[in-house]
Amino acid sequence: MSQLQRVPPEPSSPSPRSSGESERSAESAPRVLEDGVSIAEIQAGEDVFAYVRRVRGALDLRLYQQVLGAANTYKEGDEAIGVAAADEVSRAHARTLLARTRLGELHAHPPLEDRLYAFMLEAIDAEARAATADWTLGRLKDFLLTAREEEIKGVCRGLSSDVIACVVKLMTDAELTTVGSKVFHPLPGSKLGARGYLGARIQPNSPTDHPDDIRWQVFNGWAFAVGDVVLGTNPVSSAPESVAAVEAALHDILATFGLQEVMPNCVLSHIDIQARVEEQQPGTTGIWFQSIAGTEAANRTFDVTLEKMVEHAARRTGRFGLYFETGQGADATNGQHAGCDMVLLESRKYGFARALKRRVALAQVGAGREAAPWVHVNDVAGFIGPEVFRSREQLVRCCLEDIVMGKLHGLMIGLDICSTLHMDVTLEELGWCQEQIAPACPGYLMALPTRNDPMLSYLTTSFQDHVRLRERFGYRVDDRMWAFFQQLGVIDAQGRPTARFGDPRWVYVEYRKRKGDQRSEAELLAEARQQMDAVRSRSVPLAVGCGQHVWDLEPGLERELHSHYEDAKQGIWTELSPAFLETIPHAVMLRTEALDRRDYILHPVSGERLDADSVRVVESLRQRRGARWDVQIVLSDGLDPRSLMDEGHLAPFLEALRHELEAANYRVAPEHFIVRYGRVRAGYQVGELLFGDATDGLPRALVHVVGERPGSGHHSFSAYLTAPSGRVWSGHERPVDHDITRVIAGISDTSVRPEAAAHEAVRILGSLCRG
């Protein structure tokens, strides 16, 4: 799981078109990386393995990984890993070496072996694999560009994820578009993911998980005849009772309209929580979701194991199976890339999904049903930020790569064509990206009232973007939902917009009528207006009506969208003020290794570790304290320091938090650690320095308050809660990471109230400390 040109006047602020990040700019100004992979010369007929052996005298794994990475189009994430080509000559040489390399050799020499790799192999057809073992990657590329769809599908059954990643590296954007537009894997019994169709996941996120916010965004999407793949909400709270309430609200909409067998609902909490909710409320959870990574170690940061996912897949015997989200760079930003480039690891995520899809099919057969696994993937390209890539051309390239890799794995793949406010992609350029990517035929896109997510604070696809793309490219909505939209009266028998088009009040009227409500239309419309006003009062926009064209936002809403965008750009470059710092009692000032805010924004790893002076400060404090305290509060500026500085935000949270912690008999340290340029992992280092003790079996809690991404207008912060024993903090087995942390997001005076968040934090800490 987010952008105008008004960037605050820091001279270091990056320019979208000046740094050679795209293929287009690289052609006019070749990029040279000091620490990049240099391949100055290659010999006639030499492939990857011959080159590595000639240079190293043996098959050196690190150089092998670097040559594979050097073949990629430039992205910042590969540079950070140390696998980006030093220049265009090196990139061209790496691609030539790859094109000469045989598939069988790639199968025999995986650049990374772990249990996840072994699991992925079970989904590969051995006969199909043997049939192409003698092919070179160059031959495979030519085949994909010229063969018919069924021929491609026959060959792909034998291709490993590594082979698929490598052949994608050889293709231009135009060639990727050609392959994407040839291969389709529609979901069983539907037109979702079929040729000529573009679906939509309605993403009705709410800053407070308010059921009415969620319902009305669904009604809003359907008013534009948008939303046919899944109703999928990202929750603020992952508490089972909260997830259950949102699942029930989504399921109620589908059940009321008789759509339970047409499309599923989903709350995108951890899959373990969804399974628990299903046990409590059977039949309400729809499809089950999980974010997945490309290495076994990276999956652990999501609290995901092979055993766990296999067990969940075995339970999916009904109509709807599993829904995965992926994204280039996630493994690297979690420090678990194992030396492999982003394209290769992304491909392995699809290999993981392919193997789990096979397990769902086996579970269906075992339950006496036909093997028809409803499994799909959403590639969230651009959500992480500029440490992965920065420009609009890179976003397009990433999406095209991922569409093709997903399809070559036999998956129905959708996209979240998105950007964050600290990337160099504007609101207008996001629309340009959509139109470059649409001809490659993704199965579906995200869909929100505007391009700005009111909870996650990033930019993605609006309902009316779908209307525009359908008009421009002739795409259709799944036939069953199109007929439903005609029943709602938002489109006519010929599919043309009616007077009700873009007006969610009429969807609400139909919803109430199907509930048996006997009131008049006038009464129901009046109630609808009241409810919509309440939703908007919680800073959740609703798109009603249009501008000059039906695919244009209503002008007032367009101005509001740009206002949030400009506000967010200011927030990104804001610093904690001296006046604010003076208001924090018992403040202990720390800072990370980031040189300045620009370094922090563009190189997130710099904000994950304390500098040497700060380490000494924490170590000295620990020596003076002894073991008197078992809760430490840490405050980091994060991506929007205003979230801490705004009146009514941090102060009431800290006051309520300390009061409730002390009432619950926690020993709370009096000091507040303030980390300048701090990210979540900087808090873990504080915990390690303060609490790490291989002999201490008692829980030691860290409450880390971090400024969230700006963009929603709320100026929200999050509270990250981690409470393992001193033994775990010591890192004796492995470092503390996100998999044992709980988070409360969206805290502000206009979303999740600070006092309520403090109460929830103490409740969560209680459950964490009890184990």
PDB file of C-alpha atoms in Angstrom, residues 257-515:
ATOM      1  CA  PHE A 257     -27.588  -6.688  -3.178  1.00  0.00           C
ATOM      2  CA  GLY A 258     -27.253 -10.460  -3.636  1.00  0.00           C
ATOM      3  CA  LEU A 259     -23.656 -10.241  -4.855  1.00  0.00           C
ATOM      4  CA  GLN A 260     -21.962 -12.686  -2.452  1.00  0.00           C
ATOM      5  CA  GLU A 261     -21.080 -15.102  -5.268  1.00  0.00           C
ATOM      6  CA  VAL A 262     -20.133 -12.335  -7.729  1.00  0.00           C
ATOM      7  CA  MET A 263     -17.374 -10.574  -5.814  1.00  0.00           C
ATOM      8  CA  PRO A 264     -15.764 -10.924  -2.371  1.00  0.00           C
ATOM      9  CA  ASN A 265     -15.095  -8.504   0.451  1.00  0.00           C
ATOM     10  CA  CYS A 266     -11.793  -8.292   2.257  1.00  0.00           C
ATOM     11  CA  VAL A 267     -10.223  -6.433   5.168  1.00  0.00           C
ATOM     12  CA  LEU A 268      -6.501  -6.311   4.488  1.00  0.00           C
ATOM     13  CA  SER A 269      -5.313  -7.161   7.982  1.00  0.00           C
ATOM     14  CA  HIS A 270      -2.819  -9.947   8.633  1.00  0.00           C
ATOM     15  CA  ILE A 271      -4.147 -13.260   7.347  1.00  0.00           C
ATOM     16  CA  ASP A 272      -4.078 -14.734  10.862  1.00  0.00           C
ATOM     17  CA  ILE A 273      -6.562 -12.076  11.991  1.00  0.00           C
ATOM     18  CA  GLN A 274      -8.829 -12.761   9.023  1.00  0.00           C
ATOM     19  CA  ALA A 275      -8.822 -16.463   9.855  1.00  0.00           C
ATOM     20  CA  ARG A 276      -9.726 -15.676  13.459  1.00  0.00           C
ATOM     21  CA  VAL A 277     -12.584 -13.416  12.374  1.00  0.00           C
ATOM     22  CA  GLU A 278     -13.886 -16.126  10.061  1.00  0.00           C
ATOM     23  CA  GLU A 279     -14.001 -18.511  13.011  1.00  0.00           C
ATOM     24  CA  GLN A 280     -15.957 -15.935  15.014  1.00  0.00           C
ATOM     25  CA  GLN A 281     -18.248 -14.832  12.149  1.00  0.00           C
ATOM     26  CA  PRO A 282     -18.403 -17.693   9.613  1.00  0.00           C
ATOM     27  CA  GLY A 283     -18.989 -16.628   6.032  1.00  0.00           C
ATOM     28  CA  THR A 284     -18.227 -12.920   6.495  1.00  0.00           C
ATOM     29  CA  THR A 285     -14.574 -12.659   5.487  1.00  0.00           C
ATOM     30  CA  GLY A 286     -14.736 -13.227   1.714  1.00  0.00           C
ATOM     31  CA  ILE A 287     -11.297 -13.612   0.141  1.00  0.00           C
ATOM     32  CA  TRP A 288      -8.257 -13.776   2.442  1.00  0.00           C
ATOM     33  CA  PHE A 289      -5.414 -11.293   1.981  1.00  0.00           C
ATOM     34  CA  GLN A 290      -1.713 -11.277   2.746  1.00  0.00           C
ATOM     35  CA  SER A 291       1.302  -9.195   1.727  1.00  0.00           C
ATOM     36  CA  ILE A 292       4.117 -11.477   0.614  1.00  0.00           C
ATOM     37  CA  ALA A 293       7.833 -11.089  -0.045  1.00  0.00           C
ATOM     38  CA  GLY A 294      10.430 -12.733  -2.267  1.00  0.00           C
ATOM     39  CA  THR A 295      12.640 -14.320   0.376  1.00  0.00           C
ATOM     40  CA  GLU A 296      11.865 -16.447   3.385  1.00  0.00           C
ATOM     41  CA  ALA A 297      13.579 -13.923   5.659  1.00  0.00           C
ATOM     42  CA  ALA A 298      11.628 -10.972   4.217  1.00  0.00           C
ATOM     43  CA  ASN A 299       8.355 -12.833   4.732  1.00  0.00           C
ATOM     44  CA  ARG A 300       9.192 -13.191   8.406  1.00  0.00           C
ATOM     45  CA  THR A 301       9.077  -9.394   8.729  1.00  0.00           C
ATOM     46  CA  PHE A 302       5.395  -9.732   7.703  1.00  0.00           C
ATOM     47  CA  ASP A 303       4.999 -12.513  10.295  1.00  0.00           C
ATOM     48  CA  VAL A 304       4.556 -14.951   7.406  1.00  0.00           C
ATOM     49  CA  THR A 305       5.986 -18.463   7.220  1.00  0.00           C
ATOM     50  CA  LEU A 306       5.658 -21.185   4.610  1.00  0.00           C
ATOM     51  CA  GLU A 307       3.892 -23.439   7.058  1.00  0.00           C
ATOM     52  CA  LYS A 308       1.393 -20.742   7.966  1.00  0.00           C
ATOM     53  CA  MET A 309       0.557 -19.894   4.341  1.00  0.00           C
ATOM     54  CA  VAL A 310       0.236 -23.539   3.328  1.00  0.00           C
ATOM     55  CA  GLU A 311      -2.160 -24.084   6.217  1.00  0.00           C
ATOM     56  CA  HIS A 312      -4.262 -21.069   5.247  1.00  0.00           C
ATOM     57  CA  ALA A 313      -4.328 -22.154   1.597  1.00  0.00           C
ATOM     58  CA  ALA A 314      -5.616 -25.573   2.664  1.00  0.00           C
ATOM     59  CA  ARG A 315      -8.621 -23.873   4.297  1.00  0.00           C
ATOM     60  CA  ARG A 316      -9.676 -22.015   1.148  1.00  0.00           C
ATOM     61  CA  THR A 317     -12.041 -24.599  -0.301  1.00  0.00           C
ATOM     62  CA  GLY A 318     -14.909 -22.248  -1.191  1.00  0.00           C
ATOM     63  CA  ARG A 319     -15.416 -19.914  -4.122  1.00  0.00           C
ATOM     64  CA  PHE A 320     -12.905 -17.240  -3.089  1.00  0.00           C
ATOM     65  CA  GLY A 321      -9.312 -18.116  -2.314  1.00  0.00           C
ATOM     66  CA  LEU A 322      -6.377 -15.819  -1.659  1.00  0.00           C
ATOM     67  CA  TYR A 323      -5.448 -12.225  -2.481  1.00  0.00           C
ATOM     68  CA  PHE A 324      -1.777 -11.188  -2.385  1.00  0.00           C
ATOM     69  CA  GLU A 325      -0.101  -7.801  -2.487  1.00  0.00           C
ATOM     70  CA  THR A 326       3.486  -7.292  -3.591  1.00  0.00           C
ATOM     71  CA  GLY A 327       5.759  -4.463  -4.684  1.00  0.00           C
ATOM     72  CA  GLN A 328       9.288  -4.003  -5.943  1.00  0.00           C
ATOM     73  CA  GLY A 329      11.647  -2.922  -3.182  1.00  0.00           C
ATOM     74  CA  ALA A 330       9.776  -4.273  -0.162  1.00  0.00           C
ATOM     75  CA  ASP A 331      12.434  -6.921   0.505  1.00  0.00           C
ATOM     76  CA  ALA A 332      15.262  -4.400   0.233  1.00  0.00           C
ATOM     77  CA  THR A 333      13.633  -1.796   2.479  1.00  0.00           C
ATOM     78  CA  ASN A 334      13.208  -4.512   5.095  1.00  0.00           C
ATOM     79  CA  GLY A 335      16.905  -5.394   4.775  1.00  0.00           C
ATOM     80  CA  GLN A 336      16.166  -8.902   3.473  1.00  0.00           C
ATOM     81  CA  HIS A 337      17.149  -8.766  -0.202  1.00  0.00           C
ATOM     82  CA  ALA A 338      19.992 -11.290   0.199  1.00  0.00           C
ATOM     83  CA  GLY A 339      21.946  -9.507  -2.551  1.00  0.00           C
ATOM     84  CA  CYS A 340      19.279  -9.940  -5.247  1.00  0.00           C
ATOM     85  CA  ASP A 341      17.815  -7.197  -7.423  1.00  0.00           C
ATOM     86  CA  MET A 342      14.255  -5.925  -7.120  1.00  0.00           C
ATOM     87  CA  VAL A 343      12.912  -7.443 -10.364  1.00  0.00           C
ATOM     88  CA  LEU A 344      14.147 -10.914  -9.455  1.00  0.00           C
ATOM     89  CA  LEU A 345      12.674 -10.744  -5.957  1.00  0.00           C
ATOM     90  CA  GLU A 346       9.368  -9.415  -7.291  1.00  0.00           C
ATOM     91  CA  SER A 347       9.214 -12.351  -9.685  1.00  0.00           C
ATOM     92  CA  ARG A 348       9.788 -14.731  -6.790  1.00  0.00           C
ATOM     93  CA  LYS A 349       6.761 -13.252  -5.031  1.00  0.00           C
ATOM     94  CA  TYR A 350       4.687 -14.295  -8.019  1.00  0.00           C
ATOM     95  CA  GLY A 351       6.307 -17.715  -7.817  1.00  0.00           C
ATOM     96  CA  PHE A 352       5.200 -17.920  -4.188  1.00  0.00           C
ATOM     97  CA  ALA A 353       1.677 -16.909  -5.223  1.00  0.00           C
ATOM     98  CA  ARG A 354       1.664 -19.465  -8.054  1.00  0.00           C
ATOM     99  CA  ALA A 355       2.615 -22.262  -5.672  1.00  0.00           C
ATOM    100  CA  LEU A 356      -0.064 -21.211  -3.173  1.00  0.00           C
ATOM    101  CA  LYS A 357      -2.624 -21.016  -5.973  1.00  0.00           C
ATOM    102  CA  ARG A 358      -1.813 -24.651  -6.718  1.00  0.00           C
ATOM    103  CA  ARG A 359      -2.368 -25.504  -3.045  1.00  0.00           C
ATOM    104  CA  VAL A 360      -5.785 -23.796  -3.109  1.00  0.00           C
ATOM    105  CA  ALA A 361      -6.712 -25.883  -6.154  1.00  0.00           C
ATOM    106  CA  LEU A 362      -5.659 -29.055  -4.345  1.00  0.00           C
ATOM    107  CA  ALA A 363      -7.715 -28.037  -1.321  1.00  0.00           C
ATOM    108  CA  GLN A 364     -10.779 -27.543  -3.511  1.00  0.00           C
ATOM    109  CA  VAL A 365     -10.352 -30.978  -5.068  1.00  0.00           C
ATOM    110  CA  GLY A 366      -9.875 -32.485  -1.629  1.00  0.00           C
ATOM    111  CA  ALA A 367     -13.180 -30.933  -0.580  1.00  0.00           C
ATOM    112  CA  GLY A 368     -14.955 -32.501  -3.549  1.00  0.00           C
ATOM    113  CA  ARG A 369     -15.106 -29.314  -5.601  1.00  0.00           C
ATOM    114  CA  GLU A 370     -13.798 -28.445  -9.022  1.00  0.00           C
ATOM    115  CA  ALA A 371     -10.273 -27.008  -9.026  1.00  0.00           C
ATOM    116  CA  ALA A 372     -11.052 -23.362  -9.770  1.00  0.00           C
ATOM    117  CA  PRO A 373      -8.775 -21.305  -7.507  1.00  0.00           C
ATOM    118  CA  TRP A 374      -9.871 -17.665  -7.235  1.00  0.00           C
ATOM    119  CA  VAL A 375      -6.414 -16.254  -6.523  1.00  0.00           C
ATOM    120  CA  HIS A 376      -5.105 -12.895  -7.653  1.00  0.00           C
ATOM    121  CA  VAL A 377      -2.246 -10.478  -7.013  1.00  0.00           C
ATOM    122  CA  ASN A 378      -2.151  -6.709  -6.623  1.00  0.00           C
ATOM    123  CA  ASP A 379       1.204  -5.150  -7.410  1.00  0.00           C
ATOM    124  CA  VAL A 380       1.529  -1.995  -5.314  1.00  0.00           C
ATOM    125  CA  ALA A 381       4.088  -0.206  -7.461  1.00  0.00           C
ATOM    126  CA  GLY A 382       5.259   3.094  -6.012  1.00  0.00           C
ATOM    127  CA  PHE A 383       3.934   2.847  -2.470  1.00  0.00           C
ATOM    128  CA  ILE A 384       7.290   2.660  -0.701  1.00  0.00           C
ATOM    129  CA  GLY A 385       8.897   5.860  -1.953  1.00  0.00           C
ATOM    130  CA  PRO A 386      11.975   7.347  -3.627  1.00  0.00           C
ATOM    131  CA  GLU A 387      14.343   4.806  -2.139  1.00  0.00           C
ATOM    132  CA  VAL A 388      12.871   2.342  -4.665  1.00  0.00           C
ATOM    133  CA  PHE A 389      12.415   4.724  -7.606  1.00  0.00           C
ATOM    134  CA  ARG A 390      11.419   8.359  -8.081  1.00  0.00           C
ATOM    135  CA  SER A 391      10.182   9.268 -11.550  1.00  0.00           C
ATOM    136  CA  ARG A 392       7.054   8.725 -13.624  1.00  0.00           C
ATOM    137  CA  GLU A 393       9.008   6.760 -16.263  1.00  0.00           C
ATOM    138  CA  GLN A 394      10.331   4.419 -13.595  1.00  0.00           C
ATOM    139  CA  LEU A 395       6.804   3.897 -12.258  1.00  0.00           C
ATOM    140  CA  VAL A 396       5.607   2.930 -15.738  1.00  0.00           C
ATOM    141  CA  ARG A 397       8.549   0.579 -16.217  1.00  0.00           C
ATOM    142  CA  CYS A 398       7.976  -1.101 -12.871  1.00  0.00           C
ATOM    143  CA  CYS A 399       4.275  -1.662 -13.603  1.00  0.00           C
ATOM    144  CA  LEU A 400       4.965  -3.086 -17.070  1.00  0.00           C
ATOM    145  CA  GLU A 401       7.601  -5.458 -15.696  1.00  0.00           C
ATOM    146  CA  ASP A 402       5.266  -6.680 -12.992  1.00  0.00           C
ATOM    147  CA  ILE A 403       2.256  -7.150 -15.283  1.00  0.00           C
ATOM    148  CA  VAL A 404       4.287  -9.403 -17.554  1.00  0.00           C
ATOM    149  CA  MET A 405       5.925 -11.347 -14.729  1.00  0.00           C
ATOM    150  CA  GLY A 406       2.559 -11.930 -13.072  1.00  0.00           C
ATOM    151  CA  LYS A 407       0.967 -13.127 -16.288  1.00  0.00           C
ATOM    152  CA  LEU A 408       3.879 -15.418 -17.155  1.00  0.00           C
ATOM    153  CA  HIS A 409       3.343 -17.024 -13.747  1.00  0.00           C
ATOM    154  CA  GLY A 410      -0.249 -17.813 -14.678  1.00  0.00           C
ATOM    155  CA  LEU A 411      -1.736 -15.206 -12.360  1.00  0.00           C
ATOM    156  CA  MET A 412      -4.504 -12.653 -12.658  1.00  0.00           C
ATOM    157  CA  ILE A 413      -2.584  -9.517 -11.720  1.00  0.00           C
ATOM    158  CA  GLY A 414      -3.844  -6.048 -10.917  1.00  0.00           C
ATOM    159  CA  LEU A 415      -2.003  -2.829 -10.170  1.00  0.00           C
ATOM    160  CA  ASP A 416      -1.955  -0.050  -7.660  1.00  0.00           C
ATOM    161  CA  ILE A 417      -0.406   2.582  -9.952  1.00  0.00           C
ATOM    162  CA  CYS A 418       0.581   4.820  -7.095  1.00  0.00           C
ATOM    163  CA  SER A 419       3.089   7.292  -5.771  1.00  0.00           C
ATOM    164  CA  THR A 420       3.988   8.842  -2.466  1.00  0.00           C
ATOM    165  CA  LEU A 421       4.274  12.527  -1.733  1.00  0.00           C
ATOM    166  CA  HIS A 422       8.058  12.302  -1.553  1.00  0.00           C
ATOM    167  CA  MET A 423       8.361  10.903  -5.082  1.00  0.00           C
ATOM    168  CA  ASP A 424       8.693  13.059  -8.205  1.00  0.00           C
ATOM    169  CA  VAL A 425       5.308  12.136  -9.648  1.00  0.00           C
ATOM    170  CA  THR A 426       2.632  14.815  -9.678  1.00  0.00           C
ATOM    171  CA  LEU A 427      -1.127  14.386  -9.609  1.00  0.00           C
ATOM    172  CA  GLU A 428      -1.315  15.069 -13.326  1.00  0.00           C
ATOM    173  CA  GLU A 429       1.585  12.747 -14.163  1.00  0.00           C
ATOM    174  CA  LEU A 430      -0.164   9.903 -12.394  1.00  0.00           C
ATOM    175  CA  GLY A 431      -2.863  10.087 -15.052  1.00  0.00           C
ATOM    176  CA  TRP A 432      -0.167   9.994 -17.738  1.00  0.00           C
ATOM    177  CA  CYS A 433       1.274   6.855 -16.127  1.00  0.00           C
ATOM    178  CA  GLN A 434      -2.132   5.161 -16.168  1.00  0.00           C
ATOM    179  CA  GLU A 435      -2.456   5.743 -19.887  1.00  0.00           C
ATOM    180  CA  GLN A 436       1.016   4.365 -20.634  1.00  0.00           C
ATOM    181  CA  ILE A 437       0.298   1.230 -18.618  1.00  0.00           C
ATOM    182  CA  ALA A 438      -3.311   0.486 -19.633  1.00  0.00           C
ATOM    183  CA  PRO A 439      -2.403  -0.997 -23.074  1.00  0.00           C
ATOM    184  CA  ALA A 440      -0.450  -3.750 -21.261  1.00  0.00           C
ATOM    185  CA  CYS A 441      -3.811  -4.965 -19.898  1.00  0.00           C
ATOM    186  CA  PRO A 442      -3.570  -5.228 -16.119  1.00  0.00           C
ATOM    187  CA  GLY A 443      -6.484  -7.192 -14.706  1.00  0.00           C
ATOM    188  CA  TYR A 444      -7.633  -4.369 -12.445  1.00  0.00           C
ATOM    189  CA  LEU A 445      -6.685  -1.104 -10.759  1.00  0.00           C
ATOM    190  CA  MET A 446      -7.472   0.466  -7.397  1.00  0.00           C
ATOM    191  CA  ALA A 447     -10.502   2.746  -7.166  1.00  0.00           C
ATOM    192  CA  LEU A 448     -11.116   5.606  -4.682  1.00  0.00           C
ATOM    193  CA  PRO A 449     -13.266   8.744  -4.767  1.00  0.00           C
ATOM    194  CA  THR A 450     -10.195  10.856  -5.630  1.00  0.00           C
ATOM    195  CA  ARG A 451      -6.568  10.015  -6.341  1.00  0.00           C
ATOM    196  CA  ASN A 452      -5.713  10.647  -2.690  1.00  0.00           C
ATOM    197  CA  ASP A 453      -6.257   7.895  -0.125  1.00  0.00           C
ATOM    198  CA  PRO A 454      -7.761   9.536   2.998  1.00  0.00           C
ATOM    199  CA  MET A 455      -6.154   7.017   5.352  1.00  0.00           C
ATOM    200  CA  LEU A 456      -2.901   5.804   3.755  1.00  0.00           C
ATOM    201  CA  SER A 457      -1.903   9.263   2.429  1.00  0.00           C
ATOM    202  CA  TYR A 458      -0.686   8.258  -0.994  1.00  0.00           C
ATOM    203  CA  LEU A 459      -1.862   8.801  -4.572  1.00  0.00           C
ATOM    204  CA  THR A 460      -3.574   6.134  -6.641  1.00  0.00           C
ATOM    205  CA  THR A 461      -6.490   5.662  -9.080  1.00  0.00           C
ATOM    206  CA  SER A 462      -9.836   7.429  -8.710  1.00  0.00           C
ATOM    207  CA  PHE A 463     -13.265   6.177  -9.744  1.00  0.00           C
ATOM    208  CA  GLN A 464     -13.322   8.663 -12.580  1.00  0.00           C
ATOM    209  CA  ASP A 465      -9.903   7.543 -13.797  1.00  0.00           C
ATOM    210  CA  HIS A 466     -11.611   4.225 -14.493  1.00  0.00           C
ATOM    211  CA  VAL A 467     -14.342   6.003 -16.444  1.00  0.00           C
ATOM    212  CA  ARG A 468     -11.688   7.789 -18.528  1.00  0.00           C
ATOM    213  CA  LEU A 469      -9.644   4.643 -19.201  1.00  0.00           C
ATOM    214  CA  ARG A 470     -12.750   2.702 -20.211  1.00  0.00           C
ATOM    215  CA  GLU A 471     -13.711   5.458 -22.630  1.00  0.00           C
ATOM    216  CA  ARG A 472     -10.227   5.801 -24.108  1.00  0.00           C
ATOM    217  CA  PHE A 473      -9.278   2.134 -24.449  1.00  0.00           C
ATOM    218  CA  GLY A 474     -12.663   0.469 -24.782  1.00  0.00           C
ATOM    219  CA  TYR A 475     -12.306  -1.609 -21.633  1.00  0.00           C
ATOM    220  CA  ARG A 476     -15.337  -3.226 -20.049  1.00  0.00           C
ATOM    221  CA  VAL A 477     -16.467  -4.089 -16.544  1.00  0.00           C
ATOM    222  CA  ASP A 478     -17.204  -7.702 -15.585  1.00  0.00           C
ATOM    223  CA  ASP A 479     -20.492  -8.611 -17.303  1.00  0.00           C
ATOM    224  CA  ARG A 480     -22.320  -9.542 -14.105  1.00  0.00           C
ATOM    225  CA  MET A 481     -21.507  -6.243 -12.404  1.00  0.00           C
ATOM    226  CA  TRP A 482     -22.290  -4.270 -15.571  1.00  0.00           C
ATOM    227  CA  ALA A 483     -25.783  -5.780 -15.514  1.00  0.00           C
ATOM    228  CA  PHE A 484     -26.007  -4.861 -11.823  1.00  0.00           C
ATOM    229  CA  PHE A 485     -25.042  -1.253 -12.547  1.00  0.00           C
ATOM    230  CA  GLN A 486     -27.820  -1.152 -15.124  1.00  0.00           C
ATOM    231  CA  GLN A 487     -30.243  -2.419 -12.469  1.00  0.00           C
ATOM    232  CA  LEU A 488     -29.098   0.385 -10.187  1.00  0.00           C
ATOM    233  CA  GLY A 489     -29.956   2.827 -12.945  1.00  0.00           C
ATOM    234  CA  VAL A 490     -26.562   4.563 -13.066  1.00  0.00           C
ATOM    235  CA  ILE A 491     -26.109   3.438 -16.703  1.00  0.00           C
ATOM    236  CA  ASP A 492     -28.736   2.677 -19.324  1.00  0.00           C
ATOM    237  CA  ALA A 493     -29.269  -0.413 -21.488  1.00  0.00           C
ATOM    238  CA  GLN A 494     -26.582   0.811 -23.908  1.00  0.00           C
ATOM    239  CA  GLY A 495     -24.133   1.445 -21.080  1.00  0.00           C
ATOM    240  CA  ARG A 496     -24.392   5.228 -21.242  1.00  0.00           C
ATOM    241  CA  PRO A 497     -24.405   7.342 -18.046  1.00  0.00           C
ATOM    242  CA  THR A 498     -27.856   8.307 -16.767  1.00  0.00           C
ATOM    243  CA  ALA A 499     -28.913  11.236 -14.602  1.00  0.00           C
ATOM    244  CA  ARG A 500     -28.017   9.060 -11.570  1.00  0.00           C
ATOM    245  CA  PHE A 501     -24.449   8.477 -12.764  1.00  0.00           C
ATOM    246  CA  GLY A 502     -21.936   9.704 -10.187  1.00  0.00           C
ATOM    247  CA  ASP A 503     -24.578  10.247  -7.498  1.00  0.00           C
ATOM    248  CA  PRO A 504     -24.197   7.711  -4.655  1.00  0.00           C
ATOM    249  CA  ARG A 505     -27.480   8.799  -3.073  1.00  0.00           C
ATOM    250  CA  TRP A 506     -29.349   6.637  -5.586  1.00  0.00           C
ATOM    251  CA  VAL A 507     -27.261   3.590  -4.705  1.00  0.00           C
ATOM    252  CA  TYR A 508     -28.165   4.220  -1.074  1.00  0.00           C
ATOM    253  CA  VAL A 509     -31.869   4.431  -1.997  1.00  0.00           C
ATOM    254  CA  GLU A 510     -31.640   1.026  -3.688  1.00  0.00           C
ATOM    255  CA  TYR A 511     -29.713  -0.353  -0.698  1.00  0.00           C
ATOM    256  CA  ARG A 512     -32.417   0.772   1.722  1.00  0.00           C
ATOM    257  CA  LYS A 513     -35.209  -0.544  -0.487  1.00  0.00           C
ATOM    258  CA  ARG A 514     -33.561  -3.962  -0.611  1.00  0.00           C
ATOM    259  CA  LYS A 515     -33.421  -3.806   3.172  1.00  0.00           C
TER     260      LYS A 515
END
